[in-house]
Coordinates of C-alpha atoms and ligand atoms in Angstrom, one line a residue:
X2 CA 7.2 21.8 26.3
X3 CA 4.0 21.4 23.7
X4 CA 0.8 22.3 25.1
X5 CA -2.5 22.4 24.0
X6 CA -4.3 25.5 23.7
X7 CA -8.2 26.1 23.7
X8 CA -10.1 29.4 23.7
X9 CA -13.0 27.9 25.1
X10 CA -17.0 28.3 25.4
X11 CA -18.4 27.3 22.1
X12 CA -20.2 24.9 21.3
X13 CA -18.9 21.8 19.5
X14 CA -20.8 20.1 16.3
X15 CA -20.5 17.8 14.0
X16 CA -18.8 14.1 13.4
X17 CA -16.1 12.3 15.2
X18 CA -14.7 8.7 14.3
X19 CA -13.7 7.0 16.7
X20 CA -10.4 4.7 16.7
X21 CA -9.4 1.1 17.5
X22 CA -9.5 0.6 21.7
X23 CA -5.7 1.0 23.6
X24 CA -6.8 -1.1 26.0
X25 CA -7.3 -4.0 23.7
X26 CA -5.1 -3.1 20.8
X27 CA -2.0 -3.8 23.9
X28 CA -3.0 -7.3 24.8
X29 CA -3.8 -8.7 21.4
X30 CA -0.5 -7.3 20.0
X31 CA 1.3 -9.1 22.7
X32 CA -1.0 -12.0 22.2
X33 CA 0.2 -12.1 18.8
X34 CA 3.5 -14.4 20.2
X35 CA 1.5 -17.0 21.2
X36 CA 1.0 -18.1 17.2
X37 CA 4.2 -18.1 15.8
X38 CA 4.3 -16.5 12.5
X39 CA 2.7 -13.1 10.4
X40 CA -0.1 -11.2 11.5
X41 CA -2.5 -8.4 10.5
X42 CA -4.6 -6.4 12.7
X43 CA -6.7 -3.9 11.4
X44 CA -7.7 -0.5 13.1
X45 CA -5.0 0.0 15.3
X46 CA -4.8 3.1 16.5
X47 CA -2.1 5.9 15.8
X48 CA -0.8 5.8 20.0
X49 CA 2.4 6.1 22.0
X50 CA 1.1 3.4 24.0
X51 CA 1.2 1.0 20.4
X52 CA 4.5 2.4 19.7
X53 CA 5.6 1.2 23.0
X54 CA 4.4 -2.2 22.9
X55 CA 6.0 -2.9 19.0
X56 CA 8.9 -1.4 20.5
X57 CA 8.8 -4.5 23.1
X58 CA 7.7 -6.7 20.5
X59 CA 10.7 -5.8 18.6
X60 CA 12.8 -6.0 21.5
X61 CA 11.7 -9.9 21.8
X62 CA 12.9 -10.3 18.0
X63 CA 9.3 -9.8 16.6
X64 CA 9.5 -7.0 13.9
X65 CA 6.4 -4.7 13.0
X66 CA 5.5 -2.7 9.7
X67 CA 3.2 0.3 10.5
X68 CA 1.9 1.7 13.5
X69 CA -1.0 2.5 12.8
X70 CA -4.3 1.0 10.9
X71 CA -3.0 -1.7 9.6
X72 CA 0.1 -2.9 11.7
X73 CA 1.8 -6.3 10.9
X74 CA 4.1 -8.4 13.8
X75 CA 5.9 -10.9 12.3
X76 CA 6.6 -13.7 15.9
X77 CA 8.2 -16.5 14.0
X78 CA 11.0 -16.3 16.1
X79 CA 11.4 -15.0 19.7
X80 CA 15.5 -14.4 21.2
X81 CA 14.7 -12.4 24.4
X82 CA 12.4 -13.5 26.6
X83 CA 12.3 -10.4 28.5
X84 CA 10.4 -7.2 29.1
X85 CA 12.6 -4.6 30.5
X86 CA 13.0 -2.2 32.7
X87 CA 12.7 0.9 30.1
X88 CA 9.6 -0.1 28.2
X89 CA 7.7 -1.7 31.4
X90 CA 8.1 2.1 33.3
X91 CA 6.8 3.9 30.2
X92 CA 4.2 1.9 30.0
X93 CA 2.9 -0.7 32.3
X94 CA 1.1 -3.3 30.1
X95 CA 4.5 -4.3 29.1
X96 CA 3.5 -6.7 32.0
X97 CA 1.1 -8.3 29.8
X98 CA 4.1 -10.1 27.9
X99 CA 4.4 -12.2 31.0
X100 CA 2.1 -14.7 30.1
X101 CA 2.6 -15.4 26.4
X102 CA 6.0 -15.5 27.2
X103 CA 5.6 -18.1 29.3
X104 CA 3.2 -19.8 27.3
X105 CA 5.9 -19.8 23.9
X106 CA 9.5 -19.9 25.7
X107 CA 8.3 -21.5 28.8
X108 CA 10.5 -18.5 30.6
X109 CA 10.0 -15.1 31.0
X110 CA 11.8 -12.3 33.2
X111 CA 9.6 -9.0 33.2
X112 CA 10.4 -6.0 35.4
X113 CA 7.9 -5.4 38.3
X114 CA 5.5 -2.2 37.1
X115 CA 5.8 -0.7 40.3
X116 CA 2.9 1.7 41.3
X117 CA 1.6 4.9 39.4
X118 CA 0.4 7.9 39.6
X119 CA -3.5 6.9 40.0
X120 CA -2.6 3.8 42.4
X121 CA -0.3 0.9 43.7
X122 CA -1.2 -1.3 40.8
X123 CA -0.2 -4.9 42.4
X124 CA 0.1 -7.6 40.0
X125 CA -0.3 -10.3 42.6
X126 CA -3.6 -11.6 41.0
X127 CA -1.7 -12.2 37.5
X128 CA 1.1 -14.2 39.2
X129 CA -1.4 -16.4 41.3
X130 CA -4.2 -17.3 38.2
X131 CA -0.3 -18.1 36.5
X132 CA 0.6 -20.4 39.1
X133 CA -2.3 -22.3 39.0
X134 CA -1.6 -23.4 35.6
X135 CA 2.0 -24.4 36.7
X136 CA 4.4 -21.4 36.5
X137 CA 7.0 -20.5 39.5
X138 CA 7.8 -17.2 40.0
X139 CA 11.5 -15.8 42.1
X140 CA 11.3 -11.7 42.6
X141 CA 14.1 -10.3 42.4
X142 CA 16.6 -7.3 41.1
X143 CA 13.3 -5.4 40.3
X144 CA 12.2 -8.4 38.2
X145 CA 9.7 -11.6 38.3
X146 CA 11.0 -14.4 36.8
X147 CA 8.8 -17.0 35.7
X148 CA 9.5 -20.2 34.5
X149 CA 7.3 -23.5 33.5
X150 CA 8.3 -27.0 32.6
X151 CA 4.6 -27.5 31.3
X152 CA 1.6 -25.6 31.4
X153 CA -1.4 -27.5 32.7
X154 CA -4.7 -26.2 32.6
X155 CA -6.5 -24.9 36.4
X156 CA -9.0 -23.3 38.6
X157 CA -7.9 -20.0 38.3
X158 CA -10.0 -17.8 41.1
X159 CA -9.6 -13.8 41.0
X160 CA -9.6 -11.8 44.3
X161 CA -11.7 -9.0 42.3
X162 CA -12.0 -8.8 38.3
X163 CA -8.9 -7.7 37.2
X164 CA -9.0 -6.6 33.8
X165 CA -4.7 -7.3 32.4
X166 CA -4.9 -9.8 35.1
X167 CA -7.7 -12.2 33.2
X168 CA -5.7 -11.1 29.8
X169 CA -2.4 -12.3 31.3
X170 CA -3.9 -15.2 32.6
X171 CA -5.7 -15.8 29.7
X172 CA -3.0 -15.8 26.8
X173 CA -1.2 -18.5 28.8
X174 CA -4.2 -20.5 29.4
X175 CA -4.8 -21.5 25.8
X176 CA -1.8 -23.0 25.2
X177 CA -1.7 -25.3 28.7
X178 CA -2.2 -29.2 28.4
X179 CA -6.4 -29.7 29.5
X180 CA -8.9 -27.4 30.6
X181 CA -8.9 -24.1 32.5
X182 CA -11.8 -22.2 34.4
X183 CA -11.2 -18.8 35.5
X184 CA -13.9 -17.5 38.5
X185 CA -14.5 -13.6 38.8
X186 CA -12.5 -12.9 35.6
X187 CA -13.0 -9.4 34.5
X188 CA -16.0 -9.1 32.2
X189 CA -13.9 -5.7 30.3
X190 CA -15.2 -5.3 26.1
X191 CA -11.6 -5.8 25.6
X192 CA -11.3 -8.9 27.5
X193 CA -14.5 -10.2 25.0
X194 CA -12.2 -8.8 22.0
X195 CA -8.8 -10.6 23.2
X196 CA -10.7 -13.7 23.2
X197 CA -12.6 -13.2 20.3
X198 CA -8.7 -13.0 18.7
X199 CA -7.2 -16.0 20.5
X200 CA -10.5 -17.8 18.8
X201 CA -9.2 -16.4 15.6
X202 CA -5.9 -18.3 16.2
X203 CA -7.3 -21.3 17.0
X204 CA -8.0 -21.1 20.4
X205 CA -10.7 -23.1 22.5
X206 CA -12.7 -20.2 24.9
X207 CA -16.3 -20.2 26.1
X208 CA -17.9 -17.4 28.3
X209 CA -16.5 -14.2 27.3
X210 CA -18.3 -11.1 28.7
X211 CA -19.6 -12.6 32.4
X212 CA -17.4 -13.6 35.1
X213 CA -17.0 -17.3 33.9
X214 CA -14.2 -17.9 31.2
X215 CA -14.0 -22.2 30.1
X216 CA -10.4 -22.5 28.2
X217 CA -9.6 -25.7 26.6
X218 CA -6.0 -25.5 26.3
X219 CA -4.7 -26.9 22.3
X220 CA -1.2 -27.7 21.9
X221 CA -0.3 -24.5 19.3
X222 CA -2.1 -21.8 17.7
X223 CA -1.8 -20.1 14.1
X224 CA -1.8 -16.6 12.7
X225 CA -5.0 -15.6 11.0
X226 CA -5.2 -15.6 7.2
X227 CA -7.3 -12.5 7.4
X228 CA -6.8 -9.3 9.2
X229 CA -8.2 -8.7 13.1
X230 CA -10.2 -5.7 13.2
X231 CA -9.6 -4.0 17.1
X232 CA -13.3 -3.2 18.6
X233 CA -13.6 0.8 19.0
X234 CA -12.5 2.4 21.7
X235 CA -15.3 3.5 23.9
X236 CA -13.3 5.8 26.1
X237 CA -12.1 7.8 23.4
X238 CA -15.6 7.5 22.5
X239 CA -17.4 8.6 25.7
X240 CA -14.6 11.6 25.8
X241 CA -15.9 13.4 22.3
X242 CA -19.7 12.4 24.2
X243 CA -18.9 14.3 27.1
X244 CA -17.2 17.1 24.7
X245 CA -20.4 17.6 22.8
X246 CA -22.1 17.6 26.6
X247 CA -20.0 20.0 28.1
X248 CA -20.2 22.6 25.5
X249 CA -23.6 22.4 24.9
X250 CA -23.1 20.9 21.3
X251 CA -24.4 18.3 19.0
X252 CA -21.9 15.4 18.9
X253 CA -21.8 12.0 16.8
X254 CA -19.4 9.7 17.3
X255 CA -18.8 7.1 14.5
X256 CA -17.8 3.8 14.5
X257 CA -18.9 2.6 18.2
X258 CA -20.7 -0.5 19.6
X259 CA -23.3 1.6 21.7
X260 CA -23.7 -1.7 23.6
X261 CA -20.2 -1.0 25.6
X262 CA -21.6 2.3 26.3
X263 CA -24.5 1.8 28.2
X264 CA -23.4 3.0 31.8
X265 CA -22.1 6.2 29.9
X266 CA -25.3 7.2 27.7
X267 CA -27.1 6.5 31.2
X268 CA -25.3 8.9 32.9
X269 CA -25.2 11.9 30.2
X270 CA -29.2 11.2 30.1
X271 CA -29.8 11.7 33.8
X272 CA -27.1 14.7 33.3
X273 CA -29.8 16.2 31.4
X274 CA -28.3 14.9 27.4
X275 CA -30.9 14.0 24.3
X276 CA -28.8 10.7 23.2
X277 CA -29.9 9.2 19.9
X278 CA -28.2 5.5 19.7
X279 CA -27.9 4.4 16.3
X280 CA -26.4 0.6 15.3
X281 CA -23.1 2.0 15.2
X282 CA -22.9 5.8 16.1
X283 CA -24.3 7.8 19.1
X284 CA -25.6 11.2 18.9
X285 CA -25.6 13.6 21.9
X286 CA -27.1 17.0 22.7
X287 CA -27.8 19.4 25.1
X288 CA -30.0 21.9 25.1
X289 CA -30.9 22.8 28.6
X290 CA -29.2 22.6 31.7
X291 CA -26.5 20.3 33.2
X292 CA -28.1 18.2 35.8
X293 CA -26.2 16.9 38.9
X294 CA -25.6 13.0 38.8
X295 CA -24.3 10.5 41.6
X296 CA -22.2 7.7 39.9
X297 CA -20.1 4.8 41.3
X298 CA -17.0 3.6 39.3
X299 CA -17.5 -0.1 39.3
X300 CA -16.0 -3.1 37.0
X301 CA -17.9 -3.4 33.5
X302 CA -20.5 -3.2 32.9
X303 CA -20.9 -0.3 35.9
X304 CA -19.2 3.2 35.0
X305 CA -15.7 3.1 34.1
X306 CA -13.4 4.5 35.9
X307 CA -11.6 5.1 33.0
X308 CA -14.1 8.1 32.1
X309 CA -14.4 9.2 35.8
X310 CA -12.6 12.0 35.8
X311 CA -14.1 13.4 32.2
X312 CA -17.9 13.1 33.6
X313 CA -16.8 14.9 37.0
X314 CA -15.6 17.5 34.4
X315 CA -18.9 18.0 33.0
X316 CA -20.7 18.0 36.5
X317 CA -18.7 20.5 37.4
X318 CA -21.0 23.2 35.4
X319 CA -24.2 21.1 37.0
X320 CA -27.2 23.0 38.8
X321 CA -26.8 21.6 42.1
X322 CA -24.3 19.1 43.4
X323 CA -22.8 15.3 42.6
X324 CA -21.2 13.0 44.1
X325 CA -18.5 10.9 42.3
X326 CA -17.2 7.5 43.9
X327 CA -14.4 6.1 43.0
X328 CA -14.4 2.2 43.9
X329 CA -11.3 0.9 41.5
X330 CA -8.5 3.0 41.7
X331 CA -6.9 4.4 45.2
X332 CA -5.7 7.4 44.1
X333 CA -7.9 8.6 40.7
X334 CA -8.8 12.4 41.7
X335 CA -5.6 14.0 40.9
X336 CA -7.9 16.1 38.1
X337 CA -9.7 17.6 41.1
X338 CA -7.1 20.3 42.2
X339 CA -6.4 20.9 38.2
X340 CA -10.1 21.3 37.7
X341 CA -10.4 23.6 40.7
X342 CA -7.6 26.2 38.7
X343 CA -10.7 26.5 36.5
X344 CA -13.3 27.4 39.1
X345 CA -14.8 24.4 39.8
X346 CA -16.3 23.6 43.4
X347 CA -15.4 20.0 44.2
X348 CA -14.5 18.5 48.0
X349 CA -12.8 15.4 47.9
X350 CA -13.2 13.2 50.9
X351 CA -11.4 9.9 50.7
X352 CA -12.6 8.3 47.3
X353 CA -15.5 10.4 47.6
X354 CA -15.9 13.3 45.1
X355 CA -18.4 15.7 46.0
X356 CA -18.9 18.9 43.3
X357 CA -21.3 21.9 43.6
X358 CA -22.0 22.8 40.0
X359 CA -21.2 26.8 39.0
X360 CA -22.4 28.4 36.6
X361 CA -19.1 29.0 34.7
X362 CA -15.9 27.9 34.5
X363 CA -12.5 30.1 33.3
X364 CA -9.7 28.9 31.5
X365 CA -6.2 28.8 33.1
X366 CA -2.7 26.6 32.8
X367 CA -3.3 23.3 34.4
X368 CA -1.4 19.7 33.8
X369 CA -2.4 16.1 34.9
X370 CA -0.6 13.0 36.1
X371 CA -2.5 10.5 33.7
X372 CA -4.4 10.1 30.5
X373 CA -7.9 10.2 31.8
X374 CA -6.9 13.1 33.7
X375 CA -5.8 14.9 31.3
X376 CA -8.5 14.8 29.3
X377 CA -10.8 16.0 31.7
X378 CA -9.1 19.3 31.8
X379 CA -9.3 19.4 27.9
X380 CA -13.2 18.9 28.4
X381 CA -13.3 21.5 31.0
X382 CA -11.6 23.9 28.7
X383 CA -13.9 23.3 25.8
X384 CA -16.3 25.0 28.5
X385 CA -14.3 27.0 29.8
X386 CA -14.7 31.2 29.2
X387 CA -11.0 32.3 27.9
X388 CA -7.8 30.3 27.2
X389 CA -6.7 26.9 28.9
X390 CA -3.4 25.8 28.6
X391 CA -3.0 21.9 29.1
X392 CA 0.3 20.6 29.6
X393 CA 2.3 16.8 29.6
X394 CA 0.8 16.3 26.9
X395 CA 2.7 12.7 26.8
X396 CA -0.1 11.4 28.8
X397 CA -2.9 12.6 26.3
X398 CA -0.5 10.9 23.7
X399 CA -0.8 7.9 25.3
X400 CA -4.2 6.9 24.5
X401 CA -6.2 10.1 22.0
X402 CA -5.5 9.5 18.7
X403 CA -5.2 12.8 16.6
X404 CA -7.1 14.6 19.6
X405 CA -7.0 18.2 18.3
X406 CA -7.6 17.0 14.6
X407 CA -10.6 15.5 15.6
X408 CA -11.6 18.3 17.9
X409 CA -11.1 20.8 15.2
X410 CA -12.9 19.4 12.7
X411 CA -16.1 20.0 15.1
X412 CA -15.8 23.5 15.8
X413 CA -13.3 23.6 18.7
X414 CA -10.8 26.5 18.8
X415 CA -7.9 24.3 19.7
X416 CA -3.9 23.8 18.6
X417 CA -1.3 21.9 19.5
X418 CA 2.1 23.9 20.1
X419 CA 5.8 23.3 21.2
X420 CA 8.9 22.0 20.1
X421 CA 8.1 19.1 17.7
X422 CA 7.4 20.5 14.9
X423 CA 5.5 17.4 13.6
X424 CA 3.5 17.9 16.7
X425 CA 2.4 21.7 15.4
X426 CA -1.5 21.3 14.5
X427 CA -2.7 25.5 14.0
X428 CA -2.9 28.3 16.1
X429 CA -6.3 28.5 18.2
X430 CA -8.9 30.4 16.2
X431 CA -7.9 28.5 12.8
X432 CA -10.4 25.4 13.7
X433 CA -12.7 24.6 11.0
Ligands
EPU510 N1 -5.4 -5.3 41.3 C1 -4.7 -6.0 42.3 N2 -3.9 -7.0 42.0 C2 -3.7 -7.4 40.7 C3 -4.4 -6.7 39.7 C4 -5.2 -5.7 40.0 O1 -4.9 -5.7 43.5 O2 -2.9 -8.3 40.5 C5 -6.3 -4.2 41.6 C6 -5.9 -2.9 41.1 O3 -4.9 -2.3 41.9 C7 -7.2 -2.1 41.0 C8 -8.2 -3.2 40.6 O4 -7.5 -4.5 41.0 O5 -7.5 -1.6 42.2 C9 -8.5 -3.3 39.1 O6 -7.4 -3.1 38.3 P1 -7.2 -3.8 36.9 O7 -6.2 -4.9 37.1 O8 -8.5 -4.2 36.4 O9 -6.6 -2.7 36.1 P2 -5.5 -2.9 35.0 O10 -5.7 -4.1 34.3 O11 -4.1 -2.6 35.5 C10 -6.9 -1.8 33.0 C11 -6.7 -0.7 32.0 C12 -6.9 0.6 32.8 C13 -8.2 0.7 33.5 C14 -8.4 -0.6 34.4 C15 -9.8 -0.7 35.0 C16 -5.3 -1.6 30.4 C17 -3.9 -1.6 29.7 N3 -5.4 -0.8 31.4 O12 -5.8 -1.6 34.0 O13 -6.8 1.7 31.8 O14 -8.4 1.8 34.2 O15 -8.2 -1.8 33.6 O16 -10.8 -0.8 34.0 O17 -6.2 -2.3 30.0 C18 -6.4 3.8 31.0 O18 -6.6 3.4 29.9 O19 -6.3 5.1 31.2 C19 -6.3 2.9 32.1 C20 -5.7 3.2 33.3

């Protein structure tokens, strides 16, 4: 099995560039069948989770060149209007074909997602805002099938801002006969960067970035002549922010729009961080010590819960005692018994996360049920004194490109062993 191995405690300097976003490299790859015909997107990232989705693409008679940077999807012609089984449980934006399906075959079978490890994940919300623009939907044999004669455009009102709910709803939306108005859409950076592609396509959207999205439905759309830059990932970023944090370093990430940061940078400054935002880089330091935060997941623009579990990391060495809530996710503190094999202090009382700060944590073998997770436990063992051994690494796959590359090349004493030979990076103690 390949782990990754840190020997901990030092402090980590220097420059990190940050990659194109997962979470909106997925939807605008699949919203790529909407336009029939060649496109280019531009700083995709190097991901399992990409791999995945071409491999559906490709599935639906769509081929791809490259998987990373520059990627190409040819959707001239689609044959198989469904998303099965075996990609959807790897990875469960598969679902997001759903609605460009729909939208180009007027058909579309895509197995349920089921729930996962951090909650039940219902996609009730996606298959109501489809509904209202005309689709049916049967359940059944593990599947939704969809089907629409003609998509009209319509009121399209979300229970709560769902963030591959609006994107589903979305891609669908711009191809239906008249107007659409979605209420309490999800107000995500990556739902502004899906529209800003479906606008480079040809498509009619107003109101990107608050609650209110205006889609004027047009009856096709067209590949871009030029390539589609993906906006930088700002959970990858916030991960190498909390790195430099944690170890009491001098981080920059590179290649970030510090705007999608804010509810990060606010928290690492009342954690006690120097941050220094530059137009597209962010600096962080600490010098002194970590100070104990309260912070409330909540839907953009509050804190992500997507880098929940690698700030509760970093509160974990704070001088006094936090309190994490987690508002989005059922079931997003499976990092705290993990954590707790490193010494931390943290009760966990319904989707309340309460941590005492000590003064040092010790490295041990710990694994994680998702991404975020795992990357917490990474964080904790920069920190930690002695070795850490992370394991299921597939998650960290999933969504940190070239992790211990990147964490090398600032000071961290980190490798990558096991099995896959392509997957060797160094022994610990050769990082730069
Ligand atoms: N929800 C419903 N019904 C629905 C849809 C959502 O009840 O039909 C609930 C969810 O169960 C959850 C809440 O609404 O309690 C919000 O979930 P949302 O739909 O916004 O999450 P998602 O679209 O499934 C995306 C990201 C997640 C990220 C969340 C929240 C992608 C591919 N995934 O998931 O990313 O945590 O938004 O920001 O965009 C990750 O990258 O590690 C990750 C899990």
């Amino acid at each position: 099995m390949d782990k990754i191995i840190i020997d901990g405690g030092k402090p980590l300097r220097g420059v990190v560039p940050i990659g194109g976003a997962k979470n909106a490299t997925l939807p605008i790859l699949v919203a790529t069948l909407v336009a029939p015909g060649e496109h280019r997107l531009a700083r995709v990232p190097d991901l399992a989770d990409v791999g995945s989705m071409l491999s559906l693409l490709g599935r639906i008679g769509c081929p791809s060149l490259g998987h990373a940077g520059l990627v190409s999807v040819d959707t001239t012609r689609v044959i198989y209007n469904e998303a099965p089984y075996d990609l959807v449980r790897k990875m469960r934006a598969s679902v997001l074909a759903l609605g460009p399906l729909l939208a180009r075959c007027g058909e579309a079978h895509v197995s349920l997602p089921g729930g996962c490890a951090i909650g039940v994940r219902p996609i009730d919300q996606h298959l109501k805002g489809l509904e209202a623009l005309g689709c049916q939907f049967e359940l059944s044999g593990g599947y939704v099938h969809g089907k629409v004669a003609q998509l009209t455009g319509g009121r399209v009102r979300f229970d709560m801002p769902t963030v591959t709910g609006t994107e589903n709803v979305l891609m669908a939306a711009v191809l239906a006969k008249g107007e659409s108005v979605f209420e309490n859409a999800a107000r995500e950076p990556e739902i502004v960067d899906l529209v800003r592609f479906l606008r480079s396509l040809g498509a009619i959207i107003e109101g990107e970035g608050s609650s209110t999205l205006h889609v004027q439905g047009v009856p096709s759309l067209t590949p871009a002549k030029a390539p589609y830059a993906i906006l930088p990932d700002r959970v990858e970023a916030g991960t190498y922010l909390v790195a430099g944090a944690i170890t009491g370093g001098d981080i920059t990430i590179q290649g970030v729009n510090p705007g999608d940061l804010s509810a990060v940078l606010d928290a690492l400054l009342s954690a006690g961080c120097t941050i220094d935002v530059g137009d597209d880089t962010v600096r962080v330091r600490r010098e002194g010590p970590v100070r104990p935060v309260n912070v409330t997941t909540e839907p953009h623009p509050g804190f992500p819960t997507d880098m929940q579990a690698q700030l509760m990391a970093l509160l974990c060495l704070a001088q006094g005692e936090s309190e994490i809530r987690e508002t989005i996710f059922e079931n997003r503190f499976m990092h705290v018994p993990e954590l707790q094999r490193l010494g931390a202090n943290i009760d966990v009382f319904g989707n309340l996360a309460r941590t005492k700060g000590v003064r040092q944590l010790t490295g041990a073998t710990v694994m994680a049920t998702d991404l975020r997770a795992s990357a917490s436990l990474v964080l904790a063992g920069l920190a930690a004194r002695g070795r850490t051994e992370v394991l299921r690494l597939y998650h960290l796959d999933r969504g940190y490109e070239r992790l211990v590359e990147k964490l090398q090349a600032v000071g961290a004493q980190v490798a990558r062993v096991g099995d896959d030979p392509r997957e060797r990076a160094g022994q610990p103690g050769a990082a730069a």
